[in-house]
PDB file of C-alpha atoms and ligand atoms in Angstrom:
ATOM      1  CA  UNK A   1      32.053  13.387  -6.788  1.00 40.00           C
ATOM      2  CA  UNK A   2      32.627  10.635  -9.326  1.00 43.00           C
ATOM      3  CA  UNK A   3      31.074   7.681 -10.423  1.00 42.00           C
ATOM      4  CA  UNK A   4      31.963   4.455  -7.879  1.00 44.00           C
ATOM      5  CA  UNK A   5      31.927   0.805  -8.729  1.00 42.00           C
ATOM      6  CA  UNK A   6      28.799   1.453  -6.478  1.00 44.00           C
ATOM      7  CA  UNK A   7      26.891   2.542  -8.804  1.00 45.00           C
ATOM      8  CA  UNK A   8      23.634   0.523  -9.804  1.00 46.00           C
ATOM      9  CA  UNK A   9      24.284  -1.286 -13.275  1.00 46.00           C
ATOM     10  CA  UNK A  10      22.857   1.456 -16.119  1.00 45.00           C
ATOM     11  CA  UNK A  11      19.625   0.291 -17.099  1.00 47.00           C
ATOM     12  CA  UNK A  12      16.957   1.715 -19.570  1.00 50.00           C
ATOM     13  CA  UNK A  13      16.080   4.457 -17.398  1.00 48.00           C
ATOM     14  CA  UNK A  14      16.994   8.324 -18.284  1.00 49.00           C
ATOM     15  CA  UNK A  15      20.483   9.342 -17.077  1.00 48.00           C
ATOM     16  CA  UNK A  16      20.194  10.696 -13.661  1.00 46.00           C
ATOM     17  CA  UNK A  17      21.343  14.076 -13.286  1.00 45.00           C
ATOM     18  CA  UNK A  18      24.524  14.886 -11.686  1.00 43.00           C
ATOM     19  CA  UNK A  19      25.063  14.248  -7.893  1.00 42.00           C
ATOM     20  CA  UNK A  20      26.082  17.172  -7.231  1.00 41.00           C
ATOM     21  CA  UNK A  21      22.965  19.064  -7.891  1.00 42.00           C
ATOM     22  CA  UNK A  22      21.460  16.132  -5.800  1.00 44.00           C
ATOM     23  CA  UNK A  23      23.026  16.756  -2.613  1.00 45.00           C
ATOM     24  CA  UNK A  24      20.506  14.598  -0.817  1.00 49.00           C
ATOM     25  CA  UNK A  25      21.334  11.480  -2.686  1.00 50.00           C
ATOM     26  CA  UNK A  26      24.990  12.357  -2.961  1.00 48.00           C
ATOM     27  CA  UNK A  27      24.973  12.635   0.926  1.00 52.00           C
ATOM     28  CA  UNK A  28      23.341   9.004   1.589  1.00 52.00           C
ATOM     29  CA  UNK A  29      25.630   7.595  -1.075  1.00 53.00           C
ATOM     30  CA  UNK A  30      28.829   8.850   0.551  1.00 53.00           C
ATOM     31  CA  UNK A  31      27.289   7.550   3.807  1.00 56.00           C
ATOM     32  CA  UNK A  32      25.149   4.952   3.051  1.00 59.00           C
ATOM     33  CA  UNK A  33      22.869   3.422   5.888  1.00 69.00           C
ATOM     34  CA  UNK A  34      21.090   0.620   6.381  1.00 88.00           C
ATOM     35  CA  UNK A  35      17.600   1.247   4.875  1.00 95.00           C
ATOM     36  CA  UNK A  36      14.807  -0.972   4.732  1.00 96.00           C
ATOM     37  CA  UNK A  37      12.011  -2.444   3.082  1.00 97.00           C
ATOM     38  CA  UNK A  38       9.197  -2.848   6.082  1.00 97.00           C
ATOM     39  CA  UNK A  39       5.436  -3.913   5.053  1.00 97.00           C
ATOM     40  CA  UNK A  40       2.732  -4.074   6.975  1.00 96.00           C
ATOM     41  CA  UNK A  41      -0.561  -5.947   6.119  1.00 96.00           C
ATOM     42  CA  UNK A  42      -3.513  -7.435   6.521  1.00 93.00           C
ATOM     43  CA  UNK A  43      -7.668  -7.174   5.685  1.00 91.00           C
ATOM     44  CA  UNK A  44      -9.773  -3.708   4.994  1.00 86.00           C
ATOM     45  CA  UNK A  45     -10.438  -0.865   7.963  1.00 79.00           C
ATOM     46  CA  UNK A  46      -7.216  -2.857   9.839  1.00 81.00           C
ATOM     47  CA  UNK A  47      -6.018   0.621  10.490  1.00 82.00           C
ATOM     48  CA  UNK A  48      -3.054  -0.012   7.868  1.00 86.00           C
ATOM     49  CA  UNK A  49      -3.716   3.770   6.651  1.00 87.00           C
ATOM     50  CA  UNK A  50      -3.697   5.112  10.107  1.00 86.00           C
ATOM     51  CA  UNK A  51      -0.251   2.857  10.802  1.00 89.00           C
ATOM     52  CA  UNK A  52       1.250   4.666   7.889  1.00 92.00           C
ATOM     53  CA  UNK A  53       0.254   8.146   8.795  1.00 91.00           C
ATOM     54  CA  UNK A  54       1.391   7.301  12.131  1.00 89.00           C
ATOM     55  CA  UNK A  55       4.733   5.991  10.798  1.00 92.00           C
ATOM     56  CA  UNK A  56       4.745   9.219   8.562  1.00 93.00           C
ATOM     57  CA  UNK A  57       4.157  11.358  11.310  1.00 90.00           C
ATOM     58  CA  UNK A  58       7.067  10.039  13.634  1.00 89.00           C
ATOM     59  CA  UNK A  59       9.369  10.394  11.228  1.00 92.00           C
ATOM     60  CA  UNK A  60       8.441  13.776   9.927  1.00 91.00           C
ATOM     61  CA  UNK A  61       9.062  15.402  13.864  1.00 90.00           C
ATOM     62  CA  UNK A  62      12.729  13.961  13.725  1.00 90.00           C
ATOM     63  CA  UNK A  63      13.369  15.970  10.446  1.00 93.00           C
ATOM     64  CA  UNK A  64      13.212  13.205   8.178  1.00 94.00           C
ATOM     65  CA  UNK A  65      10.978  14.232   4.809  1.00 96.00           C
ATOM     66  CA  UNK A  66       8.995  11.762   3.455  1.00 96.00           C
ATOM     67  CA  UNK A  67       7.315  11.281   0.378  1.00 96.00           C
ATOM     68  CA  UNK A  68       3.356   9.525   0.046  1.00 96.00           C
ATOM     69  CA  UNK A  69       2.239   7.698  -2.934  1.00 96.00           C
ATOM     70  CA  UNK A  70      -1.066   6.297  -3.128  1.00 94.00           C
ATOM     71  CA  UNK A  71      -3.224   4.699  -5.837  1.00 90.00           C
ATOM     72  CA  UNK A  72      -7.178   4.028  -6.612  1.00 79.00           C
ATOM     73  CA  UNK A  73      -7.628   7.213  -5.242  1.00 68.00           C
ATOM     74  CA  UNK A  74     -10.518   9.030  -7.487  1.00 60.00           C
ATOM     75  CA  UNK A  75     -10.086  12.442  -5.482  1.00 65.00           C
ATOM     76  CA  UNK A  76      -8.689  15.580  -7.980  1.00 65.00           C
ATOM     77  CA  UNK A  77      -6.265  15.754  -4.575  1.00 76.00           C
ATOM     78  CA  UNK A  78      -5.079  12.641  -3.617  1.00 80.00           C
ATOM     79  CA  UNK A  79      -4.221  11.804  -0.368  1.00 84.00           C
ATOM     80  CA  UNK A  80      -3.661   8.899   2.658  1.00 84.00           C
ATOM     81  CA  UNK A  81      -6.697   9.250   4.808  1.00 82.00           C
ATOM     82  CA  UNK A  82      -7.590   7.291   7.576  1.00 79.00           C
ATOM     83  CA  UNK A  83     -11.233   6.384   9.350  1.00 71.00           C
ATOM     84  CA  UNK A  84     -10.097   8.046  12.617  1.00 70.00           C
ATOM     85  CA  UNK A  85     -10.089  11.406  10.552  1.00 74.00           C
ATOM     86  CA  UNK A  86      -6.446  12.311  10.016  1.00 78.00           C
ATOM     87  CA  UNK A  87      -5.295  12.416   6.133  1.00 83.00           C
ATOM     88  CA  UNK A  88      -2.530  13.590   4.495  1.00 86.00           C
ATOM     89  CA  UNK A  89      -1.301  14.671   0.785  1.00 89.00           C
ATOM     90  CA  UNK A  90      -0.171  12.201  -1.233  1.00 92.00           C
ATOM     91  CA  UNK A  91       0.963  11.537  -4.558  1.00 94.00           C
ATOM     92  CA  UNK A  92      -1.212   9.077  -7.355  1.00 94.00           C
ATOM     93  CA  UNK A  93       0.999   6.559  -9.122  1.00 95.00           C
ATOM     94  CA  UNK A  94      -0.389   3.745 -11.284  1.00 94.00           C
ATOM     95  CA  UNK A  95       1.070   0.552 -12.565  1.00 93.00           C
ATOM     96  CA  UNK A  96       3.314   2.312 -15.018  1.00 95.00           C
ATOM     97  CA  UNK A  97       5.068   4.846 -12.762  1.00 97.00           C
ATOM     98  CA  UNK A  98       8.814   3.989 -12.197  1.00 98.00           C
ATOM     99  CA  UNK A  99       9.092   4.731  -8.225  1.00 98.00           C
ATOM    100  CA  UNK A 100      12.894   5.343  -8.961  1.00 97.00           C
ATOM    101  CA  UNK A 101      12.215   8.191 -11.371  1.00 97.00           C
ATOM    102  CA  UNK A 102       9.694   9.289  -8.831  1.00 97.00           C
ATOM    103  CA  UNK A 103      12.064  10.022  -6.049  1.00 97.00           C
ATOM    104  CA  UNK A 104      15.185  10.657  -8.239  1.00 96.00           C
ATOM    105  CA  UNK A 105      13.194  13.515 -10.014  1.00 96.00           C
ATOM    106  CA  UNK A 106      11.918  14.781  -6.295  1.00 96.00           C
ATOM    107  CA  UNK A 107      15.524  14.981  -5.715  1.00 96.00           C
ATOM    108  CA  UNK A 108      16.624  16.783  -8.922  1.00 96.00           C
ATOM    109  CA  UNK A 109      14.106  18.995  -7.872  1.00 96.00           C
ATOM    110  CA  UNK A 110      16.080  19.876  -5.054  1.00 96.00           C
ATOM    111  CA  UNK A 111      13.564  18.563  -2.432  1.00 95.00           C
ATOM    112  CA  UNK A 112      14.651  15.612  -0.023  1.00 95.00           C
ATOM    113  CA  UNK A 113      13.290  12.600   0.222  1.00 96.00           C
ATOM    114  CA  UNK A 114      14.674  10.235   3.047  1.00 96.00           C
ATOM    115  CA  UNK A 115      11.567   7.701   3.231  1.00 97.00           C
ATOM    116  CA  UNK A 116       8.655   6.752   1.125  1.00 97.00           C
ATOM    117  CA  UNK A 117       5.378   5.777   2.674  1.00 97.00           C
ATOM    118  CA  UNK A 118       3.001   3.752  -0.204  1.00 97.00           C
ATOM    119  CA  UNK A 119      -0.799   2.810   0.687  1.00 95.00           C
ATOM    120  CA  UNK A 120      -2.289   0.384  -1.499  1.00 94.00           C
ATOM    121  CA  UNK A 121       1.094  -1.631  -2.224  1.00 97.00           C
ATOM    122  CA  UNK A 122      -1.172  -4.504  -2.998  1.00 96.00           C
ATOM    123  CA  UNK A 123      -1.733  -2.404  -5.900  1.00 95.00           C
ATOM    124  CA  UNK A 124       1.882  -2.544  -7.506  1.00 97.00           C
ATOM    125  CA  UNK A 125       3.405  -4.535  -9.731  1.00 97.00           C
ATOM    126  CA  UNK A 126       6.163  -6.520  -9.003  1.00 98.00           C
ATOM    127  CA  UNK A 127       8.109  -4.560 -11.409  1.00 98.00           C
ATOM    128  CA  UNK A 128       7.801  -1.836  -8.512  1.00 98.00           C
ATOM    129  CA  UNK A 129       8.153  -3.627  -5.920  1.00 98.00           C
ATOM    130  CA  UNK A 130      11.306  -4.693  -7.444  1.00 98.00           C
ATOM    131  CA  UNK A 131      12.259  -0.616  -7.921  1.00 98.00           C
ATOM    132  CA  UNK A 132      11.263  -0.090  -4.051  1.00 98.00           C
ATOM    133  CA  UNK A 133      14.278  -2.852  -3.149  1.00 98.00           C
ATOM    134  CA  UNK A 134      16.259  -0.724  -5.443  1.00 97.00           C
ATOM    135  CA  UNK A 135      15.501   2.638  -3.413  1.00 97.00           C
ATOM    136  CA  UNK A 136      16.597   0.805  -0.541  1.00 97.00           C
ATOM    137  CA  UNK A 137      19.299  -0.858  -1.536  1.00 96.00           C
ATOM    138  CA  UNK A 138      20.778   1.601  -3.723  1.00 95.00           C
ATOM    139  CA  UNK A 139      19.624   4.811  -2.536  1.00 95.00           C
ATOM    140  CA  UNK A 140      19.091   4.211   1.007  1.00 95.00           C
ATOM    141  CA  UNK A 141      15.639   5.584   0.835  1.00 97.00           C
ATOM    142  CA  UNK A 142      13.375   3.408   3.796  1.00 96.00           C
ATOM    143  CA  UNK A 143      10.093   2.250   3.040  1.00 98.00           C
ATOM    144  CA  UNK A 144       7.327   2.150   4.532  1.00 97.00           C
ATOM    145  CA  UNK A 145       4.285  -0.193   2.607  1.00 98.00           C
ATOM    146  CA  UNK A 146       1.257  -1.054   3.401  1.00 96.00           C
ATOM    147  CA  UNK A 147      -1.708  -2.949   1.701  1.00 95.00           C
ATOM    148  CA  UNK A 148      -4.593  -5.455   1.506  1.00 94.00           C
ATOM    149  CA  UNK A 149      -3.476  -9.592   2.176  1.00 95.00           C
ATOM    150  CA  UNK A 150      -5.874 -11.206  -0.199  1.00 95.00           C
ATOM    151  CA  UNK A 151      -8.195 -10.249  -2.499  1.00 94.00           C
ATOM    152  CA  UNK A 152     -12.111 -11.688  -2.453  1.00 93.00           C
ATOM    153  CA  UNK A 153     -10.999 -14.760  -3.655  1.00 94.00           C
ATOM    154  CA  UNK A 154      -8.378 -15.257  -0.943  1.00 93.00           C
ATOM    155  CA  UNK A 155      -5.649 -15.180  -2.936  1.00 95.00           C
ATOM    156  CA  UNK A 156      -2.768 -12.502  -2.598  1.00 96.00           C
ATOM    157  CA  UNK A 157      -2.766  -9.328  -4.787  1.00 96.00           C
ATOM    158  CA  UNK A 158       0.332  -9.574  -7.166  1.00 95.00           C
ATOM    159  CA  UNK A 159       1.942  -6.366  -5.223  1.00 97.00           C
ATOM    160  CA  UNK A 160       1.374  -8.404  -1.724  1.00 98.00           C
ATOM    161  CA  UNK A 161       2.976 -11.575  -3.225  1.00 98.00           C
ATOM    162  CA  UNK A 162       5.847  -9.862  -4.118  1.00 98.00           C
ATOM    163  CA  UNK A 163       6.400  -7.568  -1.149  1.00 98.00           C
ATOM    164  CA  UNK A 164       6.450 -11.199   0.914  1.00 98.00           C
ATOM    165  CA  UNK A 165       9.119 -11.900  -1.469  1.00 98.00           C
ATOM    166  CA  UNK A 166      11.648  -9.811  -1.066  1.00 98.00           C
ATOM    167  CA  UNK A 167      10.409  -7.223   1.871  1.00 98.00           C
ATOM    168  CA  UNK A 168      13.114  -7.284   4.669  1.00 97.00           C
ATOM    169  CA  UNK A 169      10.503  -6.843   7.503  1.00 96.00           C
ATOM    170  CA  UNK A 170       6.656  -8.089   7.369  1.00 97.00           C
ATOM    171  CA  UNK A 171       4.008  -7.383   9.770  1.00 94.00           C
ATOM    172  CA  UNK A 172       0.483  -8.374   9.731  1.00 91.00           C
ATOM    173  CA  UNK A 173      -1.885  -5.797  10.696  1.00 88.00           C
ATOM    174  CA  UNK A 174      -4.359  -7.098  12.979  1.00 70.00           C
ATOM    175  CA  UNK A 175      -5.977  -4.814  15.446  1.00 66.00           C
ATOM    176  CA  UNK A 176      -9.103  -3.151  15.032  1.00 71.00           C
ATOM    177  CA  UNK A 177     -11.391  -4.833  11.958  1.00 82.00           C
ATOM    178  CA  UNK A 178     -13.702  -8.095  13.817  1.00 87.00           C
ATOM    179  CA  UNK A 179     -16.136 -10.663  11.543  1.00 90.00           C
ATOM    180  CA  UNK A 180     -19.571  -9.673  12.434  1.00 90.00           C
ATOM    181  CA  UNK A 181     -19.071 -12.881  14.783  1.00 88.00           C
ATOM    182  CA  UNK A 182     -16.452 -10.993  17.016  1.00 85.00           C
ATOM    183  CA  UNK A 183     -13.835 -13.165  15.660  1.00 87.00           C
ATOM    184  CA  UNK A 184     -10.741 -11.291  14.031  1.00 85.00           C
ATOM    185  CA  UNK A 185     -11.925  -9.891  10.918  1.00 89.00           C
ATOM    186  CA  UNK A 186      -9.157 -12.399   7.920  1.00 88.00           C
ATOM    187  CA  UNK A 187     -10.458 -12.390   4.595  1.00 92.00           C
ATOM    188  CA  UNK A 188     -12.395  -9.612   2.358  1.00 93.00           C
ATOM    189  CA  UNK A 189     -15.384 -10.918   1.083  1.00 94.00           C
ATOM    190  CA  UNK A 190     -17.416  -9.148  -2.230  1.00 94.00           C
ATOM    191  CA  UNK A 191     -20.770  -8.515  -1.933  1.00 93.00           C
ATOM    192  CA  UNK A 192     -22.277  -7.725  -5.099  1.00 91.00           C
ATOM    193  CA  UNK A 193     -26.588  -7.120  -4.815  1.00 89.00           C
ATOM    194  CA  UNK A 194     -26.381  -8.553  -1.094  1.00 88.00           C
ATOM    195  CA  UNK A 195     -25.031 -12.096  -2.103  1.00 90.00           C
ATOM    196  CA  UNK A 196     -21.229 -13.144  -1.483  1.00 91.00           C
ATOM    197  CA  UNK A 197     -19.041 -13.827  -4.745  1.00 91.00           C
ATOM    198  CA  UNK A 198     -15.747 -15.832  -4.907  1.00 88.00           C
ATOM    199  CA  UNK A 199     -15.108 -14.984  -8.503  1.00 86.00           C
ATOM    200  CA  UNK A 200     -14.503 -12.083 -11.222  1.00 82.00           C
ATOM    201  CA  UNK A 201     -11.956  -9.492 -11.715  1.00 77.00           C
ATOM    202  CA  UNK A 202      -9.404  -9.071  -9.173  1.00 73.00           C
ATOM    203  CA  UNK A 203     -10.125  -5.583  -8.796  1.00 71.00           C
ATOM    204  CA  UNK A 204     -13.603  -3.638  -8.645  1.00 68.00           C
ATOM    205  CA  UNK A 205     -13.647  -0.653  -6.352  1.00 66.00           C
ATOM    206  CA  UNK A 206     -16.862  -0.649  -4.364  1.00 64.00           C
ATOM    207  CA  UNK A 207     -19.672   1.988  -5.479  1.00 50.00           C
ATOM    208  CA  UNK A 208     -19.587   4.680  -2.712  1.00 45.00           C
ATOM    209  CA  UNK A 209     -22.418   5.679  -3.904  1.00 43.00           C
ATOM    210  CA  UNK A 210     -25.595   4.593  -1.649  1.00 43.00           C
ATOM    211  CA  UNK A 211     -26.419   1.605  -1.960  1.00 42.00           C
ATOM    212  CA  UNK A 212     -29.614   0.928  -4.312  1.00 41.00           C
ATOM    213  CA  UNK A 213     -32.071  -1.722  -4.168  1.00 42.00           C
ATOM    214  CA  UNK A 214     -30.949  -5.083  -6.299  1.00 45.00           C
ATOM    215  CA  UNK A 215     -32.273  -4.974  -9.633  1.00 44.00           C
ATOM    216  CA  UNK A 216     -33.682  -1.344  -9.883  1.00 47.00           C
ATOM    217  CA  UNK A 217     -30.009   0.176 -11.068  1.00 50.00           C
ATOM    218  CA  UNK A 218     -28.336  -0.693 -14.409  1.00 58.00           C
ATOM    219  CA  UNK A 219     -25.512  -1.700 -12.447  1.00 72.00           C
ATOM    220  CA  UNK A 220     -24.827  -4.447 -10.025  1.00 78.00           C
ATOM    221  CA  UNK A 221     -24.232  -2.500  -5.851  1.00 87.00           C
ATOM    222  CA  UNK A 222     -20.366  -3.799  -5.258  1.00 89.00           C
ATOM    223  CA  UNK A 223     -19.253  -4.248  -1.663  1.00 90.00           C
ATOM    224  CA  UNK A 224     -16.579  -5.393   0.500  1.00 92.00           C
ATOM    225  CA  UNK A 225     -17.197  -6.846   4.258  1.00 92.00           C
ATOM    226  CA  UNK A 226     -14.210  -8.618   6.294  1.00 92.00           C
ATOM    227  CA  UNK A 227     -15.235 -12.237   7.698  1.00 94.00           C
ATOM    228  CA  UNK A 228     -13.703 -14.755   9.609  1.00 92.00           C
ATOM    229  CA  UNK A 229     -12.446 -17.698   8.103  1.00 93.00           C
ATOM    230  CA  UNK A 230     -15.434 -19.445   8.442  1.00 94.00           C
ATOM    231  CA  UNK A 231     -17.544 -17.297   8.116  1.00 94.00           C
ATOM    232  CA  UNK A 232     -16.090 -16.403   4.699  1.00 95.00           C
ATOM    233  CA  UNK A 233     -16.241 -20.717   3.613  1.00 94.00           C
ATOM    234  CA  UNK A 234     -19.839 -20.726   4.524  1.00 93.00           C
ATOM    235  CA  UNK A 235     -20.731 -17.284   2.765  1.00 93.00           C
ATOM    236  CA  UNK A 236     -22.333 -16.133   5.946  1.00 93.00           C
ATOM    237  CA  UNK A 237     -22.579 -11.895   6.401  1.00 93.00           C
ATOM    238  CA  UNK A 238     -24.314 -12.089   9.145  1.00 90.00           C
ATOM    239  CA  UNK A 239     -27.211 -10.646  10.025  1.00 83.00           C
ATOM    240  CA  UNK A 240     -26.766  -6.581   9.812  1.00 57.00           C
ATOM    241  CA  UNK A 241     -25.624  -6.089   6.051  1.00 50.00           C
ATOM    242  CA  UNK A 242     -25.678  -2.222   6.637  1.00 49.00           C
ATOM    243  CA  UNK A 243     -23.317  -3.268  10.109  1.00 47.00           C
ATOM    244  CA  UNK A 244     -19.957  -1.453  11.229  1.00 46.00           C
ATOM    245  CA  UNK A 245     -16.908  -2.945   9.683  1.00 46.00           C
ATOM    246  CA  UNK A 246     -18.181  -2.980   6.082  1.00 44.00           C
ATOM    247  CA  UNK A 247     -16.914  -0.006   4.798  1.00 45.00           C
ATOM    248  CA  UNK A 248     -16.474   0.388   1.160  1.00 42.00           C
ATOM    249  CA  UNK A 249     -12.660  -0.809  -0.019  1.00 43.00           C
ATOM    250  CA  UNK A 250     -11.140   2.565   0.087  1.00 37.00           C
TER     251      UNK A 250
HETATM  252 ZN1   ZN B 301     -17.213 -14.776  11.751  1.00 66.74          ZN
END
């Protein structure tokens, strides 16, 4: 097979190896299909991670294969894992993988990848956001992304913003995680030493450690707990700190 007018423009990226030792690629190229972009969203313990093994899962018994990236994750074997108990493999990126070189190289490998599932999307740049379009638009490759809404401060992560952007489908997530009120759970709040914050550095990941008493360790205890919306304007937590629905940002 030869090179179309199809092709994507040449950019700085390493030449991609010959289509015919990609069969996969070469197959969706001679037949392209819609793909899409589809992100789903919304606070902490919304179930997004149990959506996306779900989604991963359906797909998987129709004989699609599917690749899972993840970030954050501290584990020597990363993986998507859910509160409900199911978890699955996964591969760590960070803000400088290239997602296209990710699956291309999957594929030069000889393995197929026909979707790509990626937790913690609120984690990407827009850069990658940017290369997910490309899978899909280019390579026909769906995907499947799913991440926090807002950070503490209430403002969207950059990966969020940018999957709003350009995503073709959006969903917010919004069935399991309540306030301590009963009201559906909106907005992450940080809790660092047992007192709400509303600024600092975009990202902390929460000490899963147990908690210690304020003052006694030689670093602040870092937590997250969903709130309502007004709960979160009046910095109320309501009045079981150690309550369900406060799991560390994971
Ligand atoms: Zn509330």
């Amino acid at each position: 097979m030869t090179a179309s007018a199809e092709d994507p423009p040449d950019d700085d990226s390493p030449p991609i190896p010959a289509l015919s030792s990609v069969p996969a690629s070469g197959d969706r190229r001679r037949h392209p299909a819609p793909a899409h972009l589809r992100f789903f969203h919304g606070p902490m313990d919304c179930g997004k991670s149990t959506l996306a093994l779900q989604v991963d899962h359906n797909h998987s018994r129709q004989g699609r294969h599917g690749l899972l990236v993840t970030q954050g994750d501290r584990s020597a074997a990363p993986q998507i894992s859910s509160r409900v108990g199911l978890s699955r493999e996964a591969t760590e990126i960070d803000d400088g993988t290239d997602l296209r070189l990710l699956v291309r190289g999957r594929w030069a490998a000889g393995a197929r990848v026909d979707y790509l599932i990626v937790d913690e999307a609120q984690f990407l740049t827009a850069a990658q956001v940017d290369q997910l379009a490309e899978l899909v638009d280019e390579w026909h490759v769906d995907v499947y992304a799913f991440g926090l809404t807002t950070d503490f401060r209430t403002r969207l992560f950059p990966g969020t913003q940018r999957l709003l952007e350009v995503a073709d489908d959006v969903q917010r997530v919004q069935v399991e995680v309540l306030c301590w009120c009963g009201l559906p759970g909106l907005l992450n709040a940080r809790v660092v030493d047992g007192a709400m914050v509303r600024s600092g550095e975009t990202v902390v990941v929460a000490d899963t450690a147990p908690a210690e008493l304020p003052g006694t360790g030689s670093s602040p205890t870092v937590r997250y707990q969903v709130l309502c919306r007004r709960h979160y304007v009046r910095r109320e937590l309501g009045p079981t700190p150690a309550g369900p629905g406060q799991l560390a940002l994971s």
